Coordinates of N, CA and C and ligand atoms in Angstrom, one line a residue:
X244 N 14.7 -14.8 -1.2 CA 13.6 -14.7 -0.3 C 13.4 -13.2 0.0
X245 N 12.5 -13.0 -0.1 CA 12.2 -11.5 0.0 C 11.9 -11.4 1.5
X246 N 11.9 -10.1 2.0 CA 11.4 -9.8 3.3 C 10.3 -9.0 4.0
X247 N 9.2 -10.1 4.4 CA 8.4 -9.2 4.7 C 8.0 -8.2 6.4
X248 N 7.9 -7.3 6.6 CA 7.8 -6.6 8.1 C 7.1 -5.4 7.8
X249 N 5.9 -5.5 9.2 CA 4.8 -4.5 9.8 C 5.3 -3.7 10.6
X250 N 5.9 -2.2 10.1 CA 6.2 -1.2 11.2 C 5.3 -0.2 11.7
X251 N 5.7 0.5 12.3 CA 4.7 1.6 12.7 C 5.4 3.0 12.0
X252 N 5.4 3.9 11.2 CA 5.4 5.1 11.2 C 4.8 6.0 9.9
X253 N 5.5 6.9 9.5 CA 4.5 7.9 8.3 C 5.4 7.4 7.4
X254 N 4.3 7.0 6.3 CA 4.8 6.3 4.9 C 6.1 7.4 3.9
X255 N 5.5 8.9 4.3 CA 6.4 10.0 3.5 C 7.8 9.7 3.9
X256 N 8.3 9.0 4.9 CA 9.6 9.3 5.7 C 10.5 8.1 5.1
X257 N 9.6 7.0 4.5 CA 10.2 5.7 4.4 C 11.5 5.7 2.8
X258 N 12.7 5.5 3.2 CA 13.8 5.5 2.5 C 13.7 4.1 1.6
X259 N 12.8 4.1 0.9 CA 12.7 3.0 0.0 C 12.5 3.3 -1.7
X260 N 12.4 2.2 -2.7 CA 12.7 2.4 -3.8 C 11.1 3.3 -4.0
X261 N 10.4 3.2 -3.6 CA 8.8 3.0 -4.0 C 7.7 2.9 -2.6
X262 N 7.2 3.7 -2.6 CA 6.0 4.0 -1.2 C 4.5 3.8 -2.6
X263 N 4.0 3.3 -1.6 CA 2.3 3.1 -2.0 C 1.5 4.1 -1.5
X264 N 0.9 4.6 -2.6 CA -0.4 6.0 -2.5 C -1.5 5.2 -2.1
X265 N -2.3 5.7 -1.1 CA -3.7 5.0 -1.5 C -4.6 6.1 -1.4
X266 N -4.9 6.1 -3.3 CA -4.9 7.2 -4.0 C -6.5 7.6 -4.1
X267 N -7.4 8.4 -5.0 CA -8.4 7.8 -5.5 C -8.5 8.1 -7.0
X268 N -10.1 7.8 -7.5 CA -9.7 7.4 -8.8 C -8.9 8.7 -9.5
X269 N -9.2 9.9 -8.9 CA -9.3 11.0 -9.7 C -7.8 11.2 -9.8
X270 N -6.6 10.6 -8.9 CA -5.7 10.7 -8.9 C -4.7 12.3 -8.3
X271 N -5.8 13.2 -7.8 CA -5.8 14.4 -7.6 C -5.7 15.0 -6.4
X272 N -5.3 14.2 -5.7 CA -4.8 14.0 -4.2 C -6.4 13.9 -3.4
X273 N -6.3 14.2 -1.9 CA -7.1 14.0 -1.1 C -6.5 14.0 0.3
X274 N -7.5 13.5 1.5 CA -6.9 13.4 2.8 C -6.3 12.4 2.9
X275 N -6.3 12.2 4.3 CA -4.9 11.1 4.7 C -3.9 11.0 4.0
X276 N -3.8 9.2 3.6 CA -2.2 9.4 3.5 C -1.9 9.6 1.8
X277 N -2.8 10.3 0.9 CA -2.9 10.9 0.1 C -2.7 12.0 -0.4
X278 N -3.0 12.9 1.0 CA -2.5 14.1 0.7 C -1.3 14.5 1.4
X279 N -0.8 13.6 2.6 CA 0.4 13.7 3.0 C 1.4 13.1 2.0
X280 N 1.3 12.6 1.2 CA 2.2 12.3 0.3 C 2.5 13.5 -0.3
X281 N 1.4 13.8 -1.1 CA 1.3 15.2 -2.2 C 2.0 16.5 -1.5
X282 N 1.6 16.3 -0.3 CA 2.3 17.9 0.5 C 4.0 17.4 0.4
X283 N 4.4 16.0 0.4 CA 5.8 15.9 0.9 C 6.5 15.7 -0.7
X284 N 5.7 15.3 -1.5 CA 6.7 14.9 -2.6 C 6.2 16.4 -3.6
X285 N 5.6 17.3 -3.4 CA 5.3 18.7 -3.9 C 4.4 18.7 -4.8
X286 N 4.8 20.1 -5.7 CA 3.6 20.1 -6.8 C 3.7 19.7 -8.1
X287 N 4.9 19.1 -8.3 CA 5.0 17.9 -9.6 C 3.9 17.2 -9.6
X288 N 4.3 16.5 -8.5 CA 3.2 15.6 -8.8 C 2.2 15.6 -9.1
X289 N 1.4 16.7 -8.7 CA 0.4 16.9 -9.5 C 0.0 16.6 -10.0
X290 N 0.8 17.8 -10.8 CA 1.0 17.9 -12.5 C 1.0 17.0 -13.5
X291 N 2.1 16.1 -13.2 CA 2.4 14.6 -13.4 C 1.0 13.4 -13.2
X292 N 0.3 13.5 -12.1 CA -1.2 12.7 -11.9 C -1.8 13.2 -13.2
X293 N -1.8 14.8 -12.6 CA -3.6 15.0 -13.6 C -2.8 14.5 -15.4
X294 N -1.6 14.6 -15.7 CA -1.5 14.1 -17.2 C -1.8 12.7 -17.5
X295 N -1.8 12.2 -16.0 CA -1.8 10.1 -16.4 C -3.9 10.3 -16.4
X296 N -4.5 11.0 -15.7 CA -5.6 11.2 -16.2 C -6.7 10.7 -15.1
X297 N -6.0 9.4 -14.5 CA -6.7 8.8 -13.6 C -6.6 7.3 -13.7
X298 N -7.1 6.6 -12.2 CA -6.8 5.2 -12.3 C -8.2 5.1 -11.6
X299 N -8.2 3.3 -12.4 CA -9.3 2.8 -11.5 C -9.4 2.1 -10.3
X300 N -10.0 1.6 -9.7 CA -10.4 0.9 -8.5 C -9.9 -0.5 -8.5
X301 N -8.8 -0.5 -7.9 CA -8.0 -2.0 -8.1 C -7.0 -1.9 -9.3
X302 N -6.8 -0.9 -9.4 CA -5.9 -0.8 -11.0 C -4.5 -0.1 -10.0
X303 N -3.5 0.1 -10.9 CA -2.4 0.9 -10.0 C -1.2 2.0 -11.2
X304 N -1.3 2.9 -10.7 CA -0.1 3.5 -12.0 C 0.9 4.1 -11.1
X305 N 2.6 4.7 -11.7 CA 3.6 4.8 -11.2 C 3.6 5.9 -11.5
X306 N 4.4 7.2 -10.8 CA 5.0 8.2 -11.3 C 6.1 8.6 -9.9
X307 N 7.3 9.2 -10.6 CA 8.3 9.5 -9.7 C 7.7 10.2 -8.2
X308 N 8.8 9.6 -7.7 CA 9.2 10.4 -5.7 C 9.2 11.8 -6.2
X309 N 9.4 12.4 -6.8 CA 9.5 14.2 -6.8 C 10.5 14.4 -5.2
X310 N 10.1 15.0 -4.3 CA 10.7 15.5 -3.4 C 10.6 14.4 -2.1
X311 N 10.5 13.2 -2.5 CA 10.2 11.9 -1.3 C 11.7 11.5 -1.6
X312 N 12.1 10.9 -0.7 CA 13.3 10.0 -0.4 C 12.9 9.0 -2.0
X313 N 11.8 8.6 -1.5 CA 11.5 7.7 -2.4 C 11.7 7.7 -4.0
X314 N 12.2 6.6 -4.7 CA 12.7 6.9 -6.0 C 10.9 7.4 -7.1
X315 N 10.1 5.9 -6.6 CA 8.6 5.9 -7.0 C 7.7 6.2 -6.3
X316 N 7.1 6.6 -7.0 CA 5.5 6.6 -5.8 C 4.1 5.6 -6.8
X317 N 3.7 4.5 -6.3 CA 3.1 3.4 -7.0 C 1.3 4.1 -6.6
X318 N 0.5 4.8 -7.1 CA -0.6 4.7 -6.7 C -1.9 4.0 -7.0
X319 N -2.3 3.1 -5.8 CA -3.3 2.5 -6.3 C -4.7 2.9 -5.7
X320 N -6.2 2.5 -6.6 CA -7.0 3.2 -6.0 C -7.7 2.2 -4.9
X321 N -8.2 2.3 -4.0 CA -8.6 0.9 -3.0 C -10.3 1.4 -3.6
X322 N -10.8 0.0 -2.8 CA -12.5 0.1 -3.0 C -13.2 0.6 -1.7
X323 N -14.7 1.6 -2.1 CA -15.2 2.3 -0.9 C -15.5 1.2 -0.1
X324 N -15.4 0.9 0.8 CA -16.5 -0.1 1.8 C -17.8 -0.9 1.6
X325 N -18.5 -1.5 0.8 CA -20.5 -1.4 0.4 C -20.7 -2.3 1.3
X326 N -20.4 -2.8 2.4 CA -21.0 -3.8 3.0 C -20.5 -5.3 2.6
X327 N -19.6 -5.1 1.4 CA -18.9 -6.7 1.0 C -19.7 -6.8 -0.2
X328 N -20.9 -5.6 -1.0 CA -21.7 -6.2 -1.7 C -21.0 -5.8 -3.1
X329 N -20.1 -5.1 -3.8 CA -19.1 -4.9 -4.5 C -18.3 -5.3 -4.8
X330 N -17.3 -6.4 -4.2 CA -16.5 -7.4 -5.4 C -15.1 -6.4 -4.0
X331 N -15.7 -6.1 -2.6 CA -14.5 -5.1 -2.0 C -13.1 -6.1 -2.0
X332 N -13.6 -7.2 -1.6 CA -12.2 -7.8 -1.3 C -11.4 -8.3 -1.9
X333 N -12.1 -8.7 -3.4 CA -10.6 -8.8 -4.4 C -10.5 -7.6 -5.0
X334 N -11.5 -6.2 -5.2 CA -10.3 -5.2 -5.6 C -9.5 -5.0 -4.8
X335 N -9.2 -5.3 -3.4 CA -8.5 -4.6 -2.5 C -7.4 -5.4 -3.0
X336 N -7.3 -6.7 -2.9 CA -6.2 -8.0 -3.5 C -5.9 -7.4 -4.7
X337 N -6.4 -6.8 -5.6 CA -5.6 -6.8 -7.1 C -4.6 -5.1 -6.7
X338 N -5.5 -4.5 -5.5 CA -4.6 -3.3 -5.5 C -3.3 -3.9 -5.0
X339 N -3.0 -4.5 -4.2 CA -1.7 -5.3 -3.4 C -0.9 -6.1 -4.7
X340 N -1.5 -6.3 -5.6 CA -1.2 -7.6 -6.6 C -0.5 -6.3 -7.9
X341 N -1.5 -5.4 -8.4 CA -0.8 -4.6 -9.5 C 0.0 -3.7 -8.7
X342 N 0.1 -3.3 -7.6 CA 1.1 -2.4 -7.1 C 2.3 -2.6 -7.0
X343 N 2.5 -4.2 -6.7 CA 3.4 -5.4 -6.9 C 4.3 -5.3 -8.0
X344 N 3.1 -5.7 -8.9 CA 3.4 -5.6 -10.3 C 4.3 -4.5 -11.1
X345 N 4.0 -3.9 -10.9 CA 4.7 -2.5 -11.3 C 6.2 -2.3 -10.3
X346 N 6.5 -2.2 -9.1 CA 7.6 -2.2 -8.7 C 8.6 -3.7 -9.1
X347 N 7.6 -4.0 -9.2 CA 8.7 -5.2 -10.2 C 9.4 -5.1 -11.7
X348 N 8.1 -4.7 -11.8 CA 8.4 -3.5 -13.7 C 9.3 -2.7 -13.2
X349 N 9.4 -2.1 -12.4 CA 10.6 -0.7 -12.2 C 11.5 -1.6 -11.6
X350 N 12.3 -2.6 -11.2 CA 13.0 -3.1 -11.0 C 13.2 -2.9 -9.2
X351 N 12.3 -2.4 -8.2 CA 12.4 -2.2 -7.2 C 12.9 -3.2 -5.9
X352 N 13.4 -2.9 -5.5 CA 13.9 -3.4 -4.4 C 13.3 -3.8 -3.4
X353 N 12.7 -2.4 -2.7 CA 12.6 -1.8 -1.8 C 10.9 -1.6 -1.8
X354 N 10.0 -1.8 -0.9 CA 8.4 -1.3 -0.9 C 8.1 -1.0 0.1
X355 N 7.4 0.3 0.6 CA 6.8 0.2 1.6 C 5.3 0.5 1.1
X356 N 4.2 -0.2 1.6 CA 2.8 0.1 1.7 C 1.8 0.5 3.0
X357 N 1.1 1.2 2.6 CA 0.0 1.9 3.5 C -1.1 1.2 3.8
X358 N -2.2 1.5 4.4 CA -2.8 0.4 4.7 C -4.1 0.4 3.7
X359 N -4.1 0.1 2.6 CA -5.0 1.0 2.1 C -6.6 0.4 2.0
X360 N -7.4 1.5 1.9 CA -8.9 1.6 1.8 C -9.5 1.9 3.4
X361 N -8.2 1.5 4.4 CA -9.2 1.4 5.8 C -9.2 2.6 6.6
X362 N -9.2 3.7 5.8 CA -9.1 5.1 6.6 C -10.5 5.6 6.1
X363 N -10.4 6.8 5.3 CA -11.9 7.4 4.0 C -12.5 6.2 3.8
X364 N -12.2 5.2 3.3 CA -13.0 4.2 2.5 C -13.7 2.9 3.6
X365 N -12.9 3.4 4.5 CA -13.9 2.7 6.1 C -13.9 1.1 5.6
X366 N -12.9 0.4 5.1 CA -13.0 -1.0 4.7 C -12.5 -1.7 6.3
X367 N -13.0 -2.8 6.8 CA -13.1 -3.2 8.0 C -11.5 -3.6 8.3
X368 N -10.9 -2.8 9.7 CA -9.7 -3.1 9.2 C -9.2 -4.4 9.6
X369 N -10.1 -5.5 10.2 CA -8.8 -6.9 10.4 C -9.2 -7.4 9.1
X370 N -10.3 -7.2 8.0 CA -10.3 -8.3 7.2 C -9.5 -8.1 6.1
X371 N -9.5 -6.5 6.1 CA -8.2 -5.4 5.1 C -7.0 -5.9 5.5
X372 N -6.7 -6.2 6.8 CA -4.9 -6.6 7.2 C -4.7 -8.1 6.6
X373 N -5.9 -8.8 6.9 CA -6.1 -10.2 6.8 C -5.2 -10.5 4.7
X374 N -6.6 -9.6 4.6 CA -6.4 -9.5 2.4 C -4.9 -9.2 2.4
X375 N -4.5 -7.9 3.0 CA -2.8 -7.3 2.9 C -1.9 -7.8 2.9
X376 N -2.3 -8.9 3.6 CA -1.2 -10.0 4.7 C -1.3 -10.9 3.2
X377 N -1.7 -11.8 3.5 CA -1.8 -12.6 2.7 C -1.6 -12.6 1.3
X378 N -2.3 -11.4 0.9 CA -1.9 -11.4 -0.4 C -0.4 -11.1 -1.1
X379 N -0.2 -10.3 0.0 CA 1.7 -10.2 -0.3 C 2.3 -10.6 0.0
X380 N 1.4 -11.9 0.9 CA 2.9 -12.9 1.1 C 2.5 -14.2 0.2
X381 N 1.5 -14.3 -0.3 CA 1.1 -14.8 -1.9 C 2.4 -14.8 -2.6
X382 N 2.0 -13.4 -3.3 CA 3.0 -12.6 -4.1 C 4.4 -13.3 -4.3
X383 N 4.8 -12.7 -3.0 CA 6.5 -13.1 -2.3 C 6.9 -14.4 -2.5
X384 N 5.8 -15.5 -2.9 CA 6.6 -16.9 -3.2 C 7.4 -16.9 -3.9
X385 N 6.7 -15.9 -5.1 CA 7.7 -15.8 -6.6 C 9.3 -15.3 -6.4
X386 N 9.8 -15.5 -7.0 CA 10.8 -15.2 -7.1 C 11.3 -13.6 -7.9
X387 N 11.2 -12.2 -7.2 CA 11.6 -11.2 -7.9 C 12.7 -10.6 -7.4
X388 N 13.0 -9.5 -8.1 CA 14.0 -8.7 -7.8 C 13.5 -8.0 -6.4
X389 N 12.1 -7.9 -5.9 CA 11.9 -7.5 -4.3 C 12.4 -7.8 -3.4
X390 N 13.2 -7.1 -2.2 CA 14.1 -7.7 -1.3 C 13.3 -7.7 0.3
X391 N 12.4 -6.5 0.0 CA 12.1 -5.9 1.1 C 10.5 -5.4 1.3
X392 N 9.9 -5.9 1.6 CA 8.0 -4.7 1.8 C 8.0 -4.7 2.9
X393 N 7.2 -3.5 3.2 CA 6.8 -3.2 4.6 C 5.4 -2.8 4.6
X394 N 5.1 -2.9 5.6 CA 3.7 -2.7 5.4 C 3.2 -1.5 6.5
X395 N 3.3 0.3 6.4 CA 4.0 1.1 7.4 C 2.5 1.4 7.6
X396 N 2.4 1.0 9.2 CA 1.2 1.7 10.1 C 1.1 2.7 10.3
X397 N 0.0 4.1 10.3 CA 0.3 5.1 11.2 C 0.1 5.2 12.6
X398 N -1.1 4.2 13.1 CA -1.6 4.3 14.0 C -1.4 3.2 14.9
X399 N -1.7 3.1 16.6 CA -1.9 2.0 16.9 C -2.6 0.7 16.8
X400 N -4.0 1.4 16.3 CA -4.8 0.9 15.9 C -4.5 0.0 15.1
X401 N -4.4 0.2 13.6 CA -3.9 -0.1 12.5 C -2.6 -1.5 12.6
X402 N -1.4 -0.6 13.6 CA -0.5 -1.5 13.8 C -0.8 -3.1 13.9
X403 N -1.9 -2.8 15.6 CA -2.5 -3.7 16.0 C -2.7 -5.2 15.2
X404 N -3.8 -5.0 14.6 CA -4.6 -5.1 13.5 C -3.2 -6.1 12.8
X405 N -2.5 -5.4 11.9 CA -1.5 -6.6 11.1 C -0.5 -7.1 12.0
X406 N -0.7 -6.9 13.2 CA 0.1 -7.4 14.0 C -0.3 -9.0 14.7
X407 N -1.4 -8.6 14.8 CA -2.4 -9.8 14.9 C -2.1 -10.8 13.9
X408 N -2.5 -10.1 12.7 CA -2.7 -11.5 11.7 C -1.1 -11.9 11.2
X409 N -0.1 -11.0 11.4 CA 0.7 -11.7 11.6 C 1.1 -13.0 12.7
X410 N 0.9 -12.7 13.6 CA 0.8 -13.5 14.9 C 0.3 -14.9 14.6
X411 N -1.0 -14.9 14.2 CA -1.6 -16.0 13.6 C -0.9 -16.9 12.5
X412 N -0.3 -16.5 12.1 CA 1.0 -16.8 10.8 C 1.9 -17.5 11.6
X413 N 2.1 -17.2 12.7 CA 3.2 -17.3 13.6 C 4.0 -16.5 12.7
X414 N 3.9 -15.3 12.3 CA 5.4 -14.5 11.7 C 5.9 -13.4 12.6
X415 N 5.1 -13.7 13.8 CA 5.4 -12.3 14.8 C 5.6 -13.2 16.4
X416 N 6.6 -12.9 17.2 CA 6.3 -13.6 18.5 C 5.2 -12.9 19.2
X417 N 4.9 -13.6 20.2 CA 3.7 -12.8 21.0 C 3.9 -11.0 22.0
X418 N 5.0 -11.1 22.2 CA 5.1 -10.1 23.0 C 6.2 -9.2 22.7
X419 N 6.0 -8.6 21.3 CA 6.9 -7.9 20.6 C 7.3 -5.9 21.0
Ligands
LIG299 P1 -8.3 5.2 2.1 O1 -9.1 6.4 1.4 O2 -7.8 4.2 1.1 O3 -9.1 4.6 3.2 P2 -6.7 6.8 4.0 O4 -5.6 7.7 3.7 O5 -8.0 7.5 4.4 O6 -7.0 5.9 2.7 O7 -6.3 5.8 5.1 C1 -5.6 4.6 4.8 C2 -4.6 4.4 6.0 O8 -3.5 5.2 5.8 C3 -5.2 4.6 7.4 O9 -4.8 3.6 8.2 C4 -4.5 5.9 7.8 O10 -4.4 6.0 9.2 C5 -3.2 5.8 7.1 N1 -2.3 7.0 6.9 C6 -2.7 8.3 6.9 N2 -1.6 9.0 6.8 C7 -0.5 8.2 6.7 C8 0.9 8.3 6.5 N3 1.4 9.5 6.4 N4 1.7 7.2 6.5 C9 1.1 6.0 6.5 N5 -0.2 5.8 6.7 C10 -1.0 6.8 6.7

């Protein structure tokens, strides 16, 4: 059984096999928690992106932690917001589903994820926690080598948000 838990802090700090970028397509960094990654794991990475060339929207590719605790860094790209008229909510599910995918290819243990698409990409955040939630604990029926995801808040906000829909799960008590 794998383990799933909603914490609160900065994704760069998390001591796991594999942290989630939420990247965009160009792969070439950006704000939030995109470029905080890039500032923490250096200028390899870069280097290392621009050769993979770029990912698409709902797609996900791997390249080393460089200077992160972290062994991987999994980046996937989330979808802009259109109103729901874009196909946003299963690419958001296939980013949760191949990012998966791949730490399971690398034999990972350990996952922490960001919250992705609901910062820049302004995706609404309970229905974003709702997809997050769910879909990785989808995932988790199976049986992998994953022991551990987390799903790391920066904000209260945010927290909030998957704290809720965990609650609803009953996977959270009420007055935590
Ligand atoms: P997107 O472009 O996919 O919307 P953002 O980086 O703009 O991505 O925002 C996604 C989420 O990541 C937001 O909730 C934002 O607050 C959060 N975030 C920003 N920096 C960090 C960080 N260092 N660790 C974890 N989450 C972060």
């Amino acid at each position: 059984m794998t383990n799933f838990s909603v914490v609160k802090g900065n994704i760069v700090n998390m001591k796991v096999d594999a942290i989630v970028n939420a990247a965009n397509t160009s792969l070439l960094g950006g704000d939030g928690v995109d470029g905080a990654i890039h500032r923490a794991a250096g200028a390899e990475l870069l280097s290392c992106c621009r050769r993979i060339g770029g990912c698409k929207t709902g797609d996900a590719v791997i390249t080393p932690g460089f200077k992160l605790d972290a062994k991987y860094i999994i980046h996937t790209v989330g979808p802009v917001w259109n109103n729901g008229l874009t196909n946003e909510a299963e690419l958001l599910r296939q980013c949760y589903i191949k990012s998966l995918d791949l730490a399971v290819e690398y034999n990972c243990k350990t996952v922490a994820f960001p919250s992705i698409s609901t910062g820049a990409y302004r995706f609404p955040l309970a229905k974003a926690a709702e997809i997050a939630i769910n879909t990785i604990l989808e995932y988790l029926e199976q049986d992998t080598c994953l022991e551990e995801v987390s799903m790391v808040c920066f904000d209260f906000n945010t927290k909030a948000a998957y704290d809720k829909v965990m609650r609803a799960l009953g996977r959270l008590e009420d007055e935590e």
